[in-house]
Tab-separated table of C-alpha atoms in Angstrom:
chain	number	residue	atom	x	y	z
M	875	MET	CA	222.642	73.188	-57.657
M	876	THR	CA	221.488	75.984	-55.351
M	877	ALA	CA	222.094	75.298	-51.659
M	878	ARG	CA	219.054	75.482	-49.407
M	879	LEU	CA	219.082	78.033	-46.623
M	880	ALA	CA	218.083	77.174	-43.081
M	881	THR	CA	215.358	79.683	-42.241
M	882	VAL	CA	213.007	80.546	-39.409
M	883	PHE	CA	209.711	82.274	-40.243
M	884	VAL	CA	208.183	84.773	-37.784
M	885	GLY	CA	204.712	86.227	-38.418
M	886	ALA	CA	201.037	86.317	-37.457
M	887	VAL	CA	198.926	88.085	-40.116
M	888	GLU	CA	197.302	87.425	-43.499
M	889	GLY	CA	200.453	88.508	-45.321
M	890	SER	CA	202.495	86.113	-43.180
M	891	ARG	CA	200.309	83.186	-44.184
M	892	ALA	CA	200.528	84.077	-47.876
M	893	ALA	CA	204.320	84.440	-47.719
M	894	LEU	CA	204.721	81.159	-45.840
M	895	ALA	CA	202.553	79.414	-48.426
M	896	ALA	CA	204.647	80.910	-51.240
M	897	LEU	CA	207.847	79.583	-49.655
M	898	CYS	CA	206.390	76.125	-49.096
M	899	ASP	CA	205.009	75.979	-52.640
M	900	ALA	CA	208.464	76.925	-53.940
M	901	GLY	CA	210.094	74.089	-52.012
M	902	LEU	CA	211.620	76.458	-49.460
M	903	PRO	CA	209.824	75.663	-46.187
M	904	PRO	CA	211.397	77.087	-43.023
M	905	ARG	CA	212.760	74.897	-40.238
M	906	LEU	CA	210.560	76.618	-37.663
M	907	VAL	CA	207.492	78.873	-37.602
M	908	VAL	CA	207.242	81.394	-34.738
M	909	THR	CA	203.807	82.937	-34.270
M	910	LEU	CA	201.301	84.275	-31.752
M	911	PRO	CA	199.081	81.884	-29.814
M	912	ALA	CA	195.438	82.076	-30.880
M	913	ASP	CA	194.364	83.749	-27.628
M	914	LEU	CA	196.381	86.839	-28.647
M	915	CYS	CA	194.693	87.176	-32.033
M	916	ARG	CA	193.193	90.543	-31.045
M	917	ARG	CA	196.622	92.126	-31.366
M	918	HIS	CA	196.095	92.241	-35.142
M	919	SER	CA	192.899	93.026	-37.046
M	920	ASP	CA	194.380	90.941	-39.883
M	921	PHE	CA	195.531	88.064	-37.648
M	922	ALA	CA	195.968	84.725	-39.415
M	923	ASP	CA	196.481	81.320	-37.803
M	924	LEU	CA	199.645	79.785	-39.303
M	925	THR	CA	199.123	76.460	-37.554
M	926	PRO	CA	197.204	74.624	-40.330
M	927	LEU	CA	199.759	75.544	-42.985
M	928	ALA	CA	202.755	74.682	-40.807
M	929	THR	CA	201.127	71.377	-39.862
M	930	GLN	CA	200.412	70.579	-43.507
M	931	TYR	CA	204.106	70.900	-44.346
M	932	GLY	CA	205.376	69.281	-41.150
M	933	ILE	CA	207.029	72.459	-39.866
M	934	PRO	CA	207.500	72.742	-36.086
M	935	ILE	CA	205.696	75.702	-34.476
M	936	HIS	CA	206.733	77.846	-31.537
M	937	TYR	CA	204.056	80.080	-30.011
M	938	THR	CA	205.161	83.235	-28.237
M	939	ALA	CA	203.785	86.539	-27.002
M	940	ARG	CA	207.194	88.194	-27.341
M	941	SER	CA	209.934	87.499	-29.830
M	942	GLU	CA	212.511	88.515	-27.193
M	943	ASP	CA	211.460	85.835	-24.682
M	944	ALA	CA	214.338	83.599	-23.634
M	945	GLU	CA	212.442	80.454	-24.673
M	946	THR	CA	211.759	81.938	-28.100
M	947	LEU	CA	215.378	82.942	-28.629
M	948	ALA	CA	216.454	79.451	-27.601
M	949	ALA	CA	213.947	77.807	-29.952
M	950	ILE	CA	215.242	79.856	-32.884
M	951	ALA	CA	218.888	79.249	-31.953
M	952	THR	CA	218.293	75.495	-31.895
M	953	THR	CA	217.552	75.539	-35.640
M	954	ALA	CA	220.933	77.172	-36.417
M	955	PRO	CA	219.342	79.473	-38.984
M	956	ASP	CA	221.049	81.193	-41.874
M	957	LEU	CA	218.144	83.656	-42.086
M	958	VAL	CA	215.237	84.706	-39.889
M	959	LEU	CA	212.274	86.031	-41.886
M	960	VAL	CA	210.172	88.531	-39.937
M	961	ILE	CA	207.015	88.911	-42.038
M	962	GLY	CA	203.981	90.500	-40.398
M	963	TRP	CA	205.246	90.902	-36.856
M	964	SER	CA	204.632	94.212	-35.084
M	965	GLN	CA	207.364	93.848	-32.446
M	966	LEU	CA	210.850	95.282	-32.799
M	967	CYS	CA	213.588	92.656	-32.802
M	968	GLY	CA	216.503	93.522	-30.535
M	969	PRO	CA	220.224	92.819	-30.966
M	970	GLU	CA	220.085	89.402	-29.273
M	971	PHE	CA	217.349	88.301	-31.682
M	972	ARG	CA	219.134	89.743	-34.729
M	973	ALA	CA	222.368	87.980	-33.785
M	974	LEU	CA	220.791	84.516	-34.038
M	975	PRO	CA	221.018	83.882	-37.820
M	976	GLN	CA	224.324	83.537	-39.616
M	977	ILE	CA	223.425	85.905	-42.472
M	978	GLY	CA	220.812	88.193	-40.929
M	979	CYS	CA	217.142	88.957	-40.364
M	980	LEU	CA	214.914	89.967	-43.255
M	981	GLY	CA	211.843	92.091	-42.567
M	982	PHE	CA	208.917	93.144	-44.732
M	983	HIS	CA	207.453	96.642	-44.947
M	984	PRO	CA	204.393	97.674	-47.022
M	985	SER	CA	205.965	100.699	-48.720
M	986	ALA	CA	208.820	101.595	-51.027
M	987	LEU	CA	211.314	102.411	-48.301
M	988	PRO	CA	212.659	104.839	-47.199
M	989	ARG	CA	209.288	106.562	-47.734
M	990	LEU	CA	206.525	105.777	-45.258
M	991	ARG	CA	208.495	104.058	-42.535
M	992	GLY	CA	206.644	103.360	-39.292
M	993	ARG	CA	203.102	102.255	-38.448
M	994	GLY	CA	199.716	102.320	-40.168
M	995	VAL	CA	201.413	102.604	-43.551
M	996	ILE	CA	198.532	101.433	-45.756
M	997	PRO	CA	195.958	103.832	-44.247
M	998	TRP	CA	198.444	106.693	-44.368
M	999	ALA	CA	199.301	106.010	-48.025
M	1000	ILE	CA	195.619	106.309	-48.948
M	1001	LEU	CA	195.033	109.353	-46.756
M	1002	LEU	CA	198.022	111.059	-48.400
M	1003	GLY	CA	196.616	110.353	-51.868
M	1004	GLU	CA	199.691	108.400	-52.966
M	1005	ALA	CA	199.648	107.459	-56.668
M	1006	GLU	CA	202.485	104.948	-56.261
M	1007	ALA	CA	202.775	102.211	-53.656
M	1008	GLY	CA	205.459	99.698	-52.908
M	1009	ALA	CA	206.683	96.727	-50.900
M	1010	SER	CA	210.147	96.209	-49.414
M	1011	LEU	CA	212.174	93.337	-48.023
M	1012	PHE	CA	214.978	94.795	-45.922
M	1013	TRP	CA	217.642	93.821	-43.394
M	1014	LEU	CA	216.615	94.455	-39.798
M	1015	GLY	CA	218.878	96.813	-37.877
M	1016	GLU	CA	218.834	99.145	-34.897
M	1017	GLY	CA	216.179	101.539	-36.203
M	1018	ALA	CA	212.594	100.802	-37.230
M	1019	ASP	CA	212.440	100.123	-40.991
M	1020	THR	CA	215.848	101.725	-41.557
M	1021	GLY	CA	217.976	98.753	-42.667
M	1022	PRO	CA	219.372	98.186	-46.169
M	1023	ILE	CA	216.979	97.077	-48.916
M	1024	ALA	CA	217.226	93.477	-50.128
M	1025	ALA	CA	214.338	93.582	-52.642
M	1026	GLN	CA	211.672	96.101	-53.545
M	1027	ALA	CA	208.639	96.465	-55.804
M	1028	LYS	CA	206.743	99.605	-56.844
M	1029	PHE	CA	203.361	99.822	-58.540
M	1030	PRO	CA	200.845	102.522	-59.490
M	1031	VAL	CA	197.504	102.879	-57.689
M	1032	ASP	CA	194.493	105.111	-58.274
M	1033	PRO	CA	194.459	107.461	-55.265
M	1034	ASP	CA	190.767	108.235	-55.792
M	1035	THR	CA	189.506	104.652	-55.646
M	1036	VAL	CA	192.091	102.393	-53.971
M	1037	THR	CA	190.981	100.770	-50.713
M	1038	ALA	CA	192.971	99.346	-47.833
M	1039	ARG	CA	192.065	95.843	-49.014
M	1040	ASP	CA	193.237	96.637	-52.569
M	1041	LEU	CA	196.558	97.966	-51.342
M	1042	TYR	CA	197.051	95.190	-48.789
M	1043	ASP	CA	196.490	92.519	-51.454
M	1044	LEU	CA	198.797	94.224	-53.949
M	1045	GLN	CA	201.592	94.360	-51.402
M	1046	VAL	CA	201.120	90.765	-50.291
M	1047	SER	CA	201.203	89.691	-53.935
M	1048	ALA	CA	204.477	91.587	-54.422
M	1049	LEU	CA	205.906	90.015	-51.260
M	1050	CYS	CA	205.055	86.496	-52.415
M	1051	GLU	CA	206.612	87.212	-55.792
M	1052	MET	CA	209.865	88.613	-54.358
M	1053	LEU	CA	210.574	86.331	-51.411
M	1054	PRO	CA	211.338	82.900	-52.969
M	1055	GLY	CA	213.616	84.432	-55.607
M	1056	LEU	CA	215.448	86.476	-53.002
M	1057	LEU	CA	216.104	83.401	-50.862
M	1058	ARG	CA	217.499	81.513	-53.859
M	1059	ARG	CA	219.694	84.483	-54.710
M	1060	ILE	CA	221.059	84.639	-51.152
M	1061	ALA	CA	221.610	80.872	-51.129
M	1062	ASP	CA	223.791	81.324	-54.229
M	1063	GLY	CA	225.950	83.793	-52.305
M	1064	ASP	CA	224.486	87.004	-53.738
M	1065	VAL	CA	223.250	89.015	-50.725
M	1066	PRO	CA	221.691	92.279	-51.942
M	1067	SER	CA	221.964	95.167	-49.489
M	1068	LEU	CA	221.215	98.692	-50.723
M	1069	PRO	CA	221.456	101.388	-48.013
M	1070	GLN	CA	218.389	103.578	-47.581
M	1071	ASP	CA	218.631	107.291	-48.297
M	1072	ASP	CA	217.659	108.915	-45.001
M	1073	ALA	CA	217.347	112.293	-46.721
M	1074	THR	CA	214.202	111.093	-48.538
M	1075	ALA	CA	212.697	109.175	-45.608
M	1076	THR	CA	209.276	109.851	-44.093
M	1077	VAL	CA	207.824	108.298	-40.936
M	1078	CYS	CA	204.163	107.415	-40.290
M	1079	ALA	CA	202.668	107.798	-36.839
M	1080	ARG	CA	200.741	104.974	-35.237
M	1081	ARG	CA	197.008	104.916	-35.932
M	1082	ARG	CA	194.387	103.623	-33.509
M	1083	PRO	CA	190.821	102.415	-34.138
M	1084	GLU	CA	189.400	105.668	-32.762
M	1085	ASP	CA	191.203	107.564	-35.540
M	1086	GLY	CA	188.560	106.141	-37.863
M	1087	ARG	CA	185.834	108.438	-36.495
M	1088	ILE	CA	184.013	110.194	-39.342
M	1089	ASP	CA	183.774	113.979	-39.117
M	1090	TRP	CA	180.772	114.809	-41.290
M	1091	THR	CA	181.788	118.479	-41.419
M	1092	ALA	CA	184.784	117.455	-43.580
M	1093	PRO	CA	184.521	117.511	-47.393
M	1094	ALA	CA	182.952	114.448	-49.015
M	1095	ALA	CA	186.239	113.516	-50.735
M	1096	ALA	CA	188.105	113.493	-47.404
M	1097	ILE	CA	185.457	111.289	-45.761
M	1098	HIS	CA	185.453	108.957	-48.776
M	1099	ARG	CA	189.243	108.689	-48.485
M	1100	LEU	CA	189.094	107.930	-44.742
M	1101	ILE	CA	186.547	105.151	-45.252
M	1102	ARG	CA	188.708	103.561	-47.963
M	1103	ALA	CA	191.863	103.951	-45.858
M	1104	VAL	CA	190.728	102.293	-42.635
M	1105	GLY	CA	188.349	99.635	-43.967
M	1106	PRO	CA	189.011	95.859	-44.084
M	1107	PRO	CA	191.349	94.325	-43.086
M	1108	TYR	CA	191.443	97.169	-40.531
M	1109	PRO	CA	188.704	98.079	-38.006
M	1110	GLY	CA	186.861	100.515	-40.284
M	1111	ALA	CA	185.567	104.082	-40.206
M	1112	PHE	CA	182.691	104.749	-37.848
M	1113	THR	CA	179.954	107.157	-36.910
M	1114	HIS	CA	177.068	107.047	-34.442
M	1115	GLY	CA	173.366	106.793	-35.107
M	1116	PRO	CA	170.785	109.072	-33.452
M	1117	ASP	CA	170.502	106.621	-30.552
M	1118	GLY	CA	174.271	106.522	-30.002
M	1119	THR	CA	174.801	103.131	-31.676
M	1120	ARG	CA	178.182	102.858	-33.394
M	1121	ILE	CA	177.868	102.285	-37.143
M	1122	ILE	CA	180.902	100.907	-38.990
M	1123	VAL	CA	180.992	102.209	-42.572
M	1124	THR	CA	183.043	100.123	-45.019
M	1125	ALA	CA	181.940	101.159	-48.520
M	1126	VAL	CA	180.644	104.436	-49.968
M	1127	ARG	CA	180.369	106.314	-53.237
M	1128	HIS	CA	179.922	109.950	-54.162
M	1129	THR	CA	176.211	110.582	-54.686
M	1130	PRO	CA	175.774	110.679	-58.485
M	1131	ARG	CA	173.456	113.708	-58.584
M	1132	ASP	CA	175.788	116.340	-57.164
M	1133	GLY	CA	174.025	119.310	-55.576
M	1134	TYR	CA	170.580	117.685	-55.521
M	1135	TYR	CA	170.351	117.233	-51.751
M	1136	ILE	CA	170.614	120.185	-49.394
M	1137	GLY	CA	171.135	119.531	-45.701
M	1138	ILE	CA	173.409	119.911	-42.713
M	1139	PRO	CA	176.571	117.799	-42.307
M	1140	GLY	CA	175.791	114.300	-41.017
M	1141	GLN	CA	172.095	114.495	-41.914
M	1142	VAL	CA	170.550	111.516	-43.719
M	1143	GLN	CA	169.165	112.885	-47.000
M	1144	ALA	CA	167.682	109.741	-48.547
M	1145	VAL	CA	167.018	106.101	-47.700
M	1146	ALA	CA	166.314	103.802	-50.645
M	1147	ASP	CA	167.444	100.677	-52.510
M	1148	GLY	CA	169.504	99.256	-49.639
M	1149	LEU	CA	171.612	102.370	-49.081
M	1150	PHE	CA	171.366	105.752	-47.402
M	1151	THR	CA	172.738	109.157	-48.348
M	1152	VAL	CA	174.492	111.528	-45.921
M	1153	ALA	CA	175.372	115.206	-46.344
M	1154	CYS	CA	179.009	116.280	-45.858
M	1155	GLY	CA	180.649	119.551	-44.887
M	1156	ASP	CA	181.189	120.853	-48.425
M	1157	GLY	CA	177.562	120.423	-49.462
M	1158	ARG	CA	178.226	117.189	-51.348
M	1159	CYS	CA	176.791	113.845	-50.272
M	1160	LEU	CA	177.960	110.259	-49.918
M	1161	ASP	CA	175.893	107.121	-50.505
M	1162	ILE	CA	176.594	104.577	-47.756
M	1163	LEU	CA	176.735	101.215	-49.536
M	1164	ASN	CA	177.919	98.878	-46.801
M	1165	TRP	CA	177.784	99.199	-43.024
M	1166	SER	CA	177.430	97.197	-39.824
M	1167	GLY	CA	176.278	97.858	-36.274
M	1168	VAL	CA	172.622	98.453	-37.137
M	1169	ALA	CA	170.321	96.157	-39.078
M	1170	THR	CA	168.459	98.911	-40.923
M	1171	PRO	CA	169.530	102.330	-42.237
M	1172	PRO	CA	169.077	105.394	-40.027
M	1173	THR	CA	165.791	107.179	-40.612
M	1174	LEU	CA	165.382	109.982	-43.130
M	1175	HIS	CA	166.611	113.394	-41.886
M	1176	SER	CA	168.143	111.909	-38.724
M	1177	LYS	CA	171.659	113.112	-37.902
M	1178	LEU	CA	174.788	110.998	-37.607
M	1179	GLY	CA	177.838	111.890	-35.563
M	1180	ASP	CA	179.140	111.768	-32.020
M	1181	PRO	CA	176.649	110.331	-29.511
M	1182	GLN	CA	174.736	112.889	-27.522
M	1183	ARG	CA	175.981	113.351	-23.952
């Protein structure tokens, strides 16, 4: 019979909740859940409250703003963990933290490492037009996302249609599929650890909400890609109406009748049937299907873009 590992689960986002549920459903609940207090939910656009799930399974919870806090380290140490699972936690875990479990600390990264290490990986993958995506469970070490691979999945995506939500859900699904089996494998004494090839590594820079600003002078395909890349569960692409109101754009399509509308970049070319059409820098247009910030579409022939100063 497979021995059961003593684990601690650290996380605070939608993927964390799904992974924790997968472990509990598989009969592998952790001894402790470490997460952010609710008043710090703004740290993550995809924040998820792990309290209801932990309570349902009778798992003690430790709330912390920093995983390196002395109280947090003590709380984890008290459980005498074999493994610490860091799933959906944006803070680096230092040597004192990593020394707590007997076997090691497992992290999750939403790419097929060593490609696309770093931050903002899902938006960057879409902006780069990647046709293959991946998900990795790896051993935490000194560098960010550089430790040996414990489990990995790869899957094809359509670079012309995939959205951030599509990619996020695919990676969470892969995580939930890999994690219980990996823990059972480790419990049986088989600890997979494949070193990453640094020669093939790439590193993504951090993205901020303001990086979602739409430049209507760009080609329609590039704007379409940006809107798909930074939409839910992230803050979304944005523009400004004629009165300076910020409009969050979350769904678009290429206007079916290519070349029909002639206008300047950012100009509203049509308003009908619950959508509006905007000209882009290459002469093509996009139909704006879903937006927030204003109750009604901008008026015909008005111009979107940076607010007037």
